[in-house]
Amino acid sequence: MSRLAWMLLLLVLPLGANAGYHIETIVLPPELRGGISGVAFTPKGTLVLATRYGEIWMRDSDAAPWRKFAGGLDEPLGLVAESEDVVYVAHRPELLKLSDTNGDRRADTFDVLGYDWGQSNNYHEFFYGLRRDADGNFYGAISLDSSGTKEPAGRTRGVRNLTPAVEASYHNSEMPYRGWAVKITPAGRTIHFASGLRQANGVGLSPEGDLFMTDNQGDYKPSGGLMHVEFNDFHGHAESLKWEPGFVSGSLTPEKLWRRYKAPAVVFPHGPLGVSAGEPVWDLSAGRFGPFTGQTFVSDFTNLVLRVELQKVGGAYQGVAFPFLGRSEDPEFVSGDRLKQGGIRLAFAPDGSLYIGQTSGWGAGTMGLQKVTWDGGVPAEVLSLQLTERGFALKFTQPMDPSTVPAFAGQGVRVFRYYYHVQYGSPPIDETVLPISDVQLSADGLSAHLTVPGLKAGFVYEFDFERLRTLRGGILANPVAYYTANRLLTGEVAIGGTTRLPRPNEDALGAKAALNELAPAALVAEGKKVYALFCAACHQPDGRGMKGGAANFVDDKSRLAKSDEQLLKSIAQGVETKGMPAFGSTLPKGQQKAVLAYLRAAFGEPATAARQE
Amino acid sequence: MIAFSELKKRIQKLCAAFAVLTGAAFAAGPESLLIERTLMPEAAPSSFAVGFPNGVSFCYDVVRGGVSYVWRGGFLDVTSVRPNAGKAVAPVTLLGKIVYREEGFFPLRAGDPQHGAAFVFKGYRLGENAIEFRYELGRCEVREEVAPLPDGSGLVRRFRIAGATADEAWWYVPGPRSGGELVAPRGRRDADGFRFDAAREFALEVHFGKESS
C-alpha cells in the first residue's frame, strides 16, 4: 500500500475511536467437545472444523446450527474444505477424502489418498496439515516419535529402525519417513520431498504458492520458527535422514548436518514469541483485517498469535516476527474476550475475520474456537521492518514522535544466534548490541530508515520499541520485533542460518539446561522477562494484581510467604479458583524457577525459615 | 415381565447412549453404526472398531487386513486416547467379551492359496447397518462389506472383486482362530481353506452363536 493510500486511510478511519481488534469466543455445543485441530471455510463460506476427537463439524452460517459431517477419524490435524460435500482430512494414518454421496449432509465414503509413511502406537506420531496447491497436490508433515515404542513389531505399519541416524536424540524417527514433509499428488502418489522436521504442527501455502511449515524448539531445533520448505531441503533434525535414499549409517557428522541445515526463514525466539507454533495463514482480506494485508499470521499454543513479514533476500525468504495478540491480556487495541491458550489452527473467513482453533491436552491449553475481527481502529504497530544494505527500513501504522527517536536508537539492536546441536533447544549465544548510528524518520512520521553499522548475517536482530512514542504519546501495541538475517543484501550468506556449531571444549547446553545453570542475578533477570511476558497482564507490572483475581504481591505479604515448593506448584498447575492458568507445559522448569526468583526479588520479603523447608 | 436378555439389550442401548453423550464412544456416519479409528488392543495402529446396534462389534486391522476379532456387549472406552489422556500410550478398552478371534496373514488369496498379495487399504463406505472396506490385493481391487447376521449369531463378509481374470479361483485361507466357526454358503472347503471358483462375488459368514440369556 502506498504512503498516500495510508495517509488517506488514516484520515478516513476513526483513529482511536475503536480498539482495533475484537476477540469473540464462539460458543460450541456440548457435543462438539473442542480440541479444534482444523479450521477451514468452503468456497460458499461454510465453516468446517476438525477435532482431536476424530470428528468433522460444519456450520453454514453464524446463525445456523452445527452439524456433524463425520466422526471416527484418528486424531485429524488439518483439513481442506472443498465443498459442503467433500472434505480432505489429514489424520494419523492417512490423507482421507470424505464425501457425502447421498445428500444426507454426512460423509459416507472415505477414500485413502495418501498413506506412505510408517506408524506405530507412539502417541506423538501425528500427521500435520493440510494444504492443497493450484495443481491439486496436498502437503503435510509427518512428525517424529517422541520416545521408544512398545508394541511388538507386528503391530506397526512399516518396519521399525531403532538405530539413531547420528546420535541419540529426544525425538526419533523409528518408523519410515517420520520427520519428512510429504506431497501427495492427485493420483495418490506420496512424495517424501523434504526432511529434518521434528513436530511441524503448522503447514501453510503463501499466495505465491510457496510452502511454509512451523516447527518447535527441541533437539536439533534451537528455537521455533517458520520454515520455507522446498524439494530436497533438510530442516535440521537428523533422525529423518535414515530414510533418505543412499543413507549410510555412520556417515553423518554434526558438521555435515549443520552445513546442510536450512534454518528457519523467520526464527520465533522461544518465550517472547511463543513456545509451540501452529498454523501460518496469509492475510488476503484486502484490508478487512486491518493494515497488515499480505502478511502472515501464526498461532502459538501459548495465548499468542504472531505476525510475520517475509522478505526475499538473495532469492531466499527471511523476515521479521512480531507478537500480534496475547502478549497483553487487556491491551488498548483489543476488546472482547481474552485470547485463550492452546491455539494451533488459524483460518481467515470470507469476511476477513480470523478464526483460531484451540485445543488442550498437550499439557495445557483450552478447548475452543475464537474469532478475531478488525473494528476499524488502527493500533500503533510497526507495520513493516525490512533489511536494507545499511540497516533496516521501518513503516509504522501511526505517525511516530521524532523526539522519542533518540531514546529508542540509543538502545541499539541486540543480536544473538543459537547453537545447532542435538541438545534440547539452545539459549541465545554470542549476544552483542549493535549501535543504531542514525535514524531518518520521515516527515509524516510513518517510516524510518535505521543505519546499523556492523550488520552481519547469521543473527537474530531484536528491536525494542518501548521508548518510542506515537505523535499522540502512545506506546506501540507490541513494542518488540525479531528480524532473522540469514543473508544480507550484500550477498553474505550464513551457513546454518542463525546457528553455529559448539566450539571444541565449549560447554554447549540446551535451552532448558542453560536456564538451570544461571547465576542468581541472571536468574532474576530471566524471571523479569518471563514475568513481563506471562504474568504482568494479570498480576500487573507493579505486582499489585487485580481485585478479586490475580494475587497482589505487594500488599498481601502472605502470597509470597509460601514455600518455593508451594509457589512452584501454583505456577506449574495454576490456581483454578482464581482463574490462574497452568504454566507447567508453557514454561520450562528453569523459567518457572526464574519467575519465582524474580517475584521474591521484586516483591518478596527476605527469606523465611518456612520458605527454605 | 421383561426377559433377562431383553433387559440386557436395553441396558446396553442405554450404555451406548450414555457413551455418546459422554464421549466414551460415538457414532460416525449413519447413526446405526459406531465407528472409531484408534489404537485397538492387539491390532495395528488406526485399526477400525465398528459397532452394530445389536451389540456386536468387531476390529478390522488395516495393516494385517481383515476382521481380527469380534466382541459382544458394549462398544469402547476411548478415554486412554482422548486429548486429555496425557502422553500415555494405552489401547482403548473393549466394553464386552471377545467371541471370535482370527490371526495370521490376510487370508484372501487369488489363484494360489499358498501365496497372498500385499493388502493395501484404500478406504471405506458406510451403509445402513453395514460397512464396506475397499483395498487392493495385487492387481485386484476388493470391496468387502461386513454386516451382522439378522439373528445376531454372527457376521457376514461379502467380497466383490474387480480386476481378477474370469476363470480365477479365490481362496480364503484362515489363520489360527478361536471362538467361532467360518461358513462359506457358496464355497467349498479344501485342504487350504475355502475355495470360490471363478467367482467375482462371494460371502463368508462368521458364526459365534447367539447371545446367551
mmCIF file of N, CA, C and O in Angstrom, chain A residues 33 52-53 55 68 71-74 91 93-94 101 106 108-112 115 119-121 123 155-157 360-361 367, chain B residues 23 26-29 31 35-39 42-46 63 82-84 87 89 120-126 134:
data_model
loop_
_atom_site.group_PDB
_atom_site.id
_atom_site.type_symbol
_atom_site.label_atom_id
_atom_site.label_comp_id
_atom_site.label_asym_id
_atom_site.label_seq_id
_atom_site.Cartn_x
_atom_site.Cartn_y
_atom_site.Cartn_z
ATOM 1 N N ARG A 33 -16.934 -31.230 21.300
ATOM 2 C CA ARG A 33 -16.187 -31.152 22.553
ATOM 3 C C ARG A 33 -14.933 -30.296 22.500
ATOM 4 O O ARG A 33 -14.188 -30.221 23.463
ATOM 5 N N ARG A 52 -9.771 -33.089 17.628
ATOM 6 C CA ARG A 52 -8.891 -34.192 18.013
ATOM 7 C C ARG A 52 -9.686 -35.390 18.518
ATOM 8 O O ARG A 52 -9.110 -36.443 18.810
ATOM 9 N N TYR A 53 -10.984 -35.253 18.635
ATOM 10 C CA TYR A 53 -11.860 -36.386 18.945
ATOM 11 C C TYR A 53 -12.227 -37.159 17.683
ATOM 12 O O TYR A 53 -13.051 -38.067 17.731
ATOM 13 N N GLU A 55 -13.607 -35.913 14.807
ATOM 14 C CA GLU A 55 -14.860 -35.517 14.161
ATOM 15 C C GLU A 55 -14.663 -34.316 13.238
ATOM 16 O O GLU A 55 -13.751 -33.510 13.428
ATOM 17 N N LYS A 68 -22.688 -32.481 12.523
ATOM 18 C CA LYS A 68 -21.520 -33.356 12.408
ATOM 19 C C LYS A 68 -21.485 -33.975 11.025
ATOM 20 O O LYS A 68 -22.433 -34.651 10.618
ATOM 21 N N GLY A 71 -17.254 -38.667 11.760
ATOM 22 C CA GLY A 71 -16.604 -38.997 13.027
ATOM 23 C C GLY A 71 -15.774 -40.243 12.873
ATOM 24 O O GLY A 71 -15.671 -40.819 11.780
ATOM 25 N N GLY A 72 -15.159 -40.642 13.972
ATOM 26 C CA GLY A 72 -14.417 -41.897 13.960
ATOM 27 C C GLY A 72 -13.033 -41.812 13.372
ATOM 28 O O GLY A 72 -12.377 -42.838 13.196
ATOM 29 N N LEU A 73 -12.542 -40.596 13.051
ATOM 30 C CA LEU A 73 -11.201 -40.472 12.481
ATOM 31 C C LEU A 73 -10.163 -40.522 13.598
ATOM 32 O O LEU A 73 -10.482 -40.334 14.776
ATOM 33 N N ASP A 74 -8.917 -40.770 13.221
ATOM 34 C CA ASP A 74 -7.871 -40.916 14.224
ATOM 35 C C ASP A 74 -7.083 -39.616 14.352
ATOM 36 O O ASP A 74 -6.103 -39.389 13.673
ATOM 37 N N HIS A 91 -5.358 -37.201 8.947
ATOM 38 C CA HIS A 91 -5.385 -37.825 10.271
ATOM 39 C C HIS A 91 -4.215 -38.791 10.369
ATOM 40 O O HIS A 91 -3.479 -38.977 9.405
ATOM 41 N N PRO A 93 -3.169 -41.883 10.213
ATOM 42 C CA PRO A 93 -2.662 -42.869 9.260
ATOM 43 C C PRO A 93 -2.670 -42.437 7.802
ATOM 44 O O PRO A 93 -1.953 -43.013 6.989
ATOM 45 N N GLU A 94 -3.504 -41.451 7.454
ATOM 46 C CA GLU A 94 -3.739 -41.218 6.022
ATOM 47 C C GLU A 94 -4.144 -39.788 5.720
ATOM 48 O O GLU A 94 -4.561 -39.045 6.607
ATOM 49 N N THR A 101 -22.134 -38.718 -0.540
ATOM 50 C CA THR A 101 -22.582 -39.084 -1.887
ATOM 51 C C THR A 101 -24.097 -39.254 -1.984
ATOM 52 O O THR A 101 -24.623 -39.413 -3.077
ATOM 53 N N ARG A 106 -23.958 -35.923 5.537
ATOM 54 C CA ARG A 106 -22.969 -36.632 6.349
ATOM 55 C C ARG A 106 -22.090 -37.430 5.418
ATOM 56 O O ARG A 106 -22.555 -38.003 4.435
ATOM 57 N N ASP A 108 -20.257 -40.364 3.845
ATOM 58 C CA ASP A 108 -20.499 -41.804 3.825
ATOM 59 C C ASP A 108 -19.374 -42.567 3.135
ATOM 60 O O ASP A 108 -19.270 -43.774 3.271
ATOM 61 N N THR A 109 -18.531 -41.850 2.386
ATOM 62 C CA THR A 109 -17.467 -42.514 1.644
ATOM 63 C C THR A 109 -16.129 -41.882 2.018
ATOM 64 O O THR A 109 -15.991 -40.652 2.011
ATOM 65 N N PHE A 110 -15.168 -42.724 2.342
ATOM 66 C CA PHE A 110 -13.865 -42.273 2.842
ATOM 67 C C PHE A 110 -12.783 -42.926 1.987
ATOM 68 O O PHE A 110 -12.567 -44.135 2.076
ATOM 69 N N ASP A 111 -12.117 -42.135 1.150
ATOM 70 C CA ASP A 111 -11.105 -42.675 0.240
ATOM 71 C C ASP A 111 -9.708 -42.280 0.711
ATOM 72 O O ASP A 111 -9.436 -41.103 0.970
ATOM 73 N N VAL A 112 -8.818 -43.274 0.768
ATOM 74 C CA VAL A 112 -7.431 -43.013 1.162
ATOM 75 C C VAL A 112 -6.678 -42.462 -0.048
ATOM 76 O O VAL A 112 -6.596 -43.111 -1.087
ATOM 77 N N TYR A 115 -0.765 -42.483 2.215
ATOM 78 C CA TYR A 115 -0.541 -43.243 3.452
ATOM 79 C C TYR A 115 0.906 -43.710 3.573
ATOM 80 O O TYR A 115 1.223 -44.478 4.485
ATOM 81 N N GLN A 119 3.936 -46.164 10.894
ATOM 82 C CA GLN A 119 3.102 -45.814 12.036
ATOM 83 C C GLN A 119 3.214 -46.909 13.084
ATOM 84 O O GLN A 119 3.196 -48.098 12.767
ATOM 85 N N SER A 120 3.326 -46.485 14.316
ATOM 86 C CA SER A 120 3.323 -47.424 15.435
ATOM 87 C C SER A 120 2.315 -46.898 16.460
ATOM 88 O O SER A 120 1.482 -46.054 16.126
ATOM 89 N N ASN A 121 2.430 -47.351 17.696
ATOM 90 C CA ASN A 121 1.470 -46.871 18.699
ATOM 91 C C ASN A 121 1.975 -45.644 19.443
ATOM 92 O O ASN A 121 1.383 -45.237 20.435
ATOM 93 N N TYR A 123 2.274 -42.166 20.783
ATOM 94 C CA TYR A 123 1.212 -41.158 20.819
ATOM 95 C C TYR A 123 1.590 -39.918 20.026
ATOM 96 O O TYR A 123 0.719 -39.149 19.622
ATOM 97 N N ARG A 155 2.721 -55.125 15.116
ATOM 98 C CA ARG A 155 1.601 -54.210 15.264
ATOM 99 C C ARG A 155 1.909 -52.828 14.691
ATOM 100 O O ARG A 155 1.305 -51.847 15.082
ATOM 101 N N THR A 156 2.864 -52.739 13.814
ATOM 102 C CA THR A 156 3.194 -51.451 13.221
ATOM 103 C C THR A 156 2.856 -51.463 11.737
ATOM 104 O O THR A 156 2.655 -52.520 11.137
ATOM 105 N N ARG A 157 2.831 -50.287 11.173
ATOM 106 C CA ARG A 157 2.742 -50.176 9.714
ATOM 107 C C ARG A 157 4.131 -49.759 9.243
ATOM 108 O O ARG A 157 4.542 -48.633 9.443
ATOM 109 N N SER A 360 -6.768 -28.312 24.193
ATOM 110 C CA SER A 360 -5.977 -28.664 25.363
ATOM 111 C C SER A 360 -5.463 -30.077 25.137
ATOM 112 O O SER A 360 -5.694 -30.671 24.091
ATOM 113 N N GLY A 361 -4.778 -30.576 26.124
ATOM 114 C CA GLY A 361 -4.396 -31.974 26.034
ATOM 115 C C GLY A 361 -2.939 -32.205 25.720
ATOM 116 O O GLY A 361 -2.467 -33.318 25.773
ATOM 117 N N MET A 367 -9.844 -25.840 25.286
ATOM 118 C CA MET A 367 -10.638 -26.253 24.141
ATOM 119 C C MET A 367 -11.426 -25.056 23.629
ATOM 120 O O MET A 367 -12.060 -24.358 24.435
ATOM 121 N N GLY B 23 -18.883 -39.003 25.437
ATOM 122 C CA GLY B 23 -17.695 -39.063 24.603
ATOM 123 C C GLY B 23 -16.917 -40.341 24.765
ATOM 124 O O GLY B 23 -15.831 -40.483 24.255
ATOM 125 N N PHE B 26 -18.689 -42.829 20.105
ATOM 126 C CA PHE B 26 -19.712 -42.062 19.410
ATOM 127 C C PHE B 26 -19.930 -42.605 18.007
ATOM 128 O O PHE B 26 -19.126 -43.339 17.465
ATOM 129 N N ALA B 27 -21.039 -42.204 17.461
ATOM 130 C CA ALA B 27 -21.407 -42.677 16.142
ATOM 131 C C ALA B 27 -20.779 -41.812 15.069
ATOM 132 O O ALA B 27 -20.589 -40.627 15.243
ATOM 133 N N ALA B 28 -20.445 -42.419 13.951
ATOM 134 C CA ALA B 28 -19.974 -41.679 12.788
ATOM 135 C C ALA B 28 -20.735 -42.222 11.601
ATOM 136 O O ALA B 28 -20.904 -43.419 11.461
ATOM 137 N N GLY B 29 -21.196 -41.326 10.729
ATOM 138 C CA GLY B 29 -21.969 -41.791 9.604
ATOM 139 C C GLY B 29 -23.366 -42.109 10.067
ATOM 140 O O GLY B 29 -23.864 -41.549 11.033
ATOM 141 N N GLU B 31 -26.395 -43.238 11.998
ATOM 142 C CA GLU B 31 -26.414 -43.356 13.456
ATOM 143 C C GLU B 31 -26.451 -44.797 13.936
ATOM 144 O O GLU B 31 -26.189 -45.075 15.094
ATOM 145 N N ILE B 35 -18.287 -46.058 14.948
ATOM 146 C CA ILE B 35 -17.012 -46.222 14.249
ATOM 147 C C ILE B 35 -15.920 -45.505 15.024
ATOM 148 O O ILE B 35 -16.102 -44.383 15.465
ATOM 149 N N GLU B 36 -14.772 -46.135 15.151
ATOM 150 C CA GLU B 36 -13.566 -45.481 15.667
ATOM 151 C C GLU B 36 -12.359 -45.986 14.892
ATOM 152 O O GLU B 36 -12.219 -47.200 14.697
ATOM 153 N N ARG B 37 -11.510 -45.076 14.443
ATOM 154 C CA ARG B 37 -10.164 -45.459 14.001
ATOM 155 C C ARG B 37 -9.267 -45.101 15.175
ATOM 156 O O ARG B 37 -9.127 -43.929 15.522
ATOM 157 N N THR B 38 -8.646 -46.069 15.772
ATOM 158 C CA THR B 38 -7.927 -45.758 17.006
ATOM 159 C C THR B 38 -6.896 -46.833 17.325
ATOM 160 O O THR B 38 -6.636 -47.734 16.522
ATOM 161 N N LEU B 39 -6.324 -46.729 18.488
ATOM 162 C CA LEU B 39 -5.335 -47.715 18.936
ATOM 163 C C LEU B 39 -6.073 -48.860 19.607
ATOM 164 O O LEU B 39 -6.396 -48.808 20.790
ATOM 165 N N GLU B 42 -4.189 -55.299 20.488
ATOM 166 C CA GLU B 42 -3.726 -56.393 19.630
ATOM 167 C C GLU B 42 -4.058 -56.151 18.159
ATOM 168 O O GLU B 42 -4.526 -57.052 17.452
ATOM 169 N N ALA B 43 -3.823 -54.941 17.706
ATOM 170 C CA ALA B 43 -4.061 -54.609 16.304
ATOM 171 C C ALA B 43 -3.118 -53.483 15.910
ATOM 172 O O ALA B 43 -2.548 -52.809 16.771
ATOM 173 N N ALA B 44 -2.946 -53.310 14.627
ATOM 174 C CA ALA B 44 -2.092 -52.235 14.147
ATOM 175 C C ALA B 44 -2.723 -50.881 14.488
ATOM 176 O O ALA B 44 -3.945 -50.796 14.684
ATOM 177 N N PRO B 45 -1.928 -49.828 14.581
ATOM 178 C CA PRO B 45 -2.482 -48.509 14.902
ATOM 179 C C PRO B 45 -3.508 -48.076 13.861
ATOM 180 O O PRO B 45 -3.422 -48.437 12.692
ATOM 181 N N SER B 46 -4.470 -47.308 14.320
ATOM 182 C CA SER B 46 -5.544 -46.767 13.479
ATOM 183 C C SER B 46 -6.430 -47.854 12.882
ATOM 184 O O SER B 46 -7.036 -47.666 11.821
ATOM 185 N N VAL B 63 -3.678 -53.015 8.679
ATOM 186 C CA VAL B 63 -2.336 -53.399 8.225
ATOM 187 C C VAL B 63 -2.311 -54.902 7.918
ATOM 188 O O VAL B 63 -1.931 -55.319 6.832
ATOM 189 N N ARG B 82 -7.945 -40.047 24.283
ATOM 190 C CA ARG B 82 -8.532 -38.728 24.074
ATOM 191 C C ARG B 82 -7.560 -37.617 24.451
ATOM 192 O O ARG B 82 -6.583 -37.853 25.159
ATOM 193 N N PRO B 83 -7.829 -36.375 23.977
ATOM 194 C CA PRO B 83 -6.842 -35.313 24.131
ATOM 195 C C PRO B 83 -6.320 -35.099 25.542
ATOM 196 O O PRO B 83 -5.167 -34.735 25.708
ATOM 197 N N ASN B 84 -7.121 -35.307 26.551
ATOM 198 C CA ASN B 84 -6.636 -35.033 27.901
ATOM 199 C C ASN B 84 -6.069 -36.266 28.600
ATOM 200 O O ASN B 84 -5.900 -36.276 29.813
ATOM 201 N N LYS B 87 0.329 -38.135 27.918
ATOM 202 C CA LYS B 87 1.236 -38.701 26.926
ATOM 203 C C LYS B 87 1.355 -40.221 27.043
ATOM 204 O O LYS B 87 2.275 -40.820 26.505
ATOM 205 N N VAL B 89 0.620 -44.105 26.412
ATOM 206 C CA VAL B 89 0.226 -44.914 25.267
ATOM 207 C C VAL B 89 -0.532 -46.109 25.794
ATOM 208 O O VAL B 89 0.039 -46.969 26.449
ATOM 209 N N VAL B 120 -3.434 -53.562 0.718
ATOM 210 C CA VAL B 120 -3.272 -52.098 0.746
ATOM 211 C C VAL B 120 -4.644 -51.474 0.951
ATOM 212 O O VAL B 120 -5.505 -51.518 0.067
ATOM 213 N N PHE B 121 -4.824 -50.892 2.108
ATOM 214 C CA PHE B 121 -6.123 -50.322 2.474
ATOM 215 C C PHE B 121 -6.393 -49.053 1.666
ATOM 216 O O PHE B 121 -5.546 -48.164 1.578
ATOM 217 N N LYS B 122 -7.585 -48.945 1.076
ATOM 218 C CA LYS B 122 -7.886 -47.811 0.195
ATOM 219 C C LYS B 122 -9.089 -46.983 0.638
ATOM 220 O O LYS B 122 -9.373 -45.957 0.046
ATOM 221 N N GLY B 123 -9.819 -47.466 1.635
ATOM 222 C CA GLY B 123 -10.925 -46.640 2.102
ATOM 223 C C GLY B 123 -12.103 -47.459 2.578
ATOM 224 O O GLY B 123 -12.023 -48.691 2.705
ATOM 225 N N TYR B 124 -13.197 -46.771 2.862
ATOM 226 C CA TYR B 124 -14.393 -47.453 3.364
ATOM 227 C C TYR B 124 -15.627 -46.635 3.063
ATOM 228 O O TYR B 124 -15.555 -45.445 2.723
ATOM 229 N N ARG B 125 -16.744 -47.308 3.186
ATOM 230 C CA ARG B 125 -18.032 -46.674 2.890
ATOM 231 C C ARG B 125 -19.036 -47.134 3.942
ATOM 232 O O ARG B 125 -19.103 -48.321 4.268
ATOM 233 N N LEU B 126 -19.792 -46.181 4.464
ATOM 234 C CA LEU B 126 -20.762 -46.514 5.498
ATOM 235 C C LEU B 126 -22.129 -46.744 4.888
ATOM 236 O O LEU B 126 -22.591 -45.956 4.062
ATOM 237 N N ARG B 134 -12.546 -51.105 1.330
ATOM 238 C CA ARG B 134 -12.009 -51.200 -0.034
ATOM 239 C C ARG B 134 -10.492 -51.324 0.079
ATOM 240 O O ARG B 134 -9.863 -50.554 0.808
#
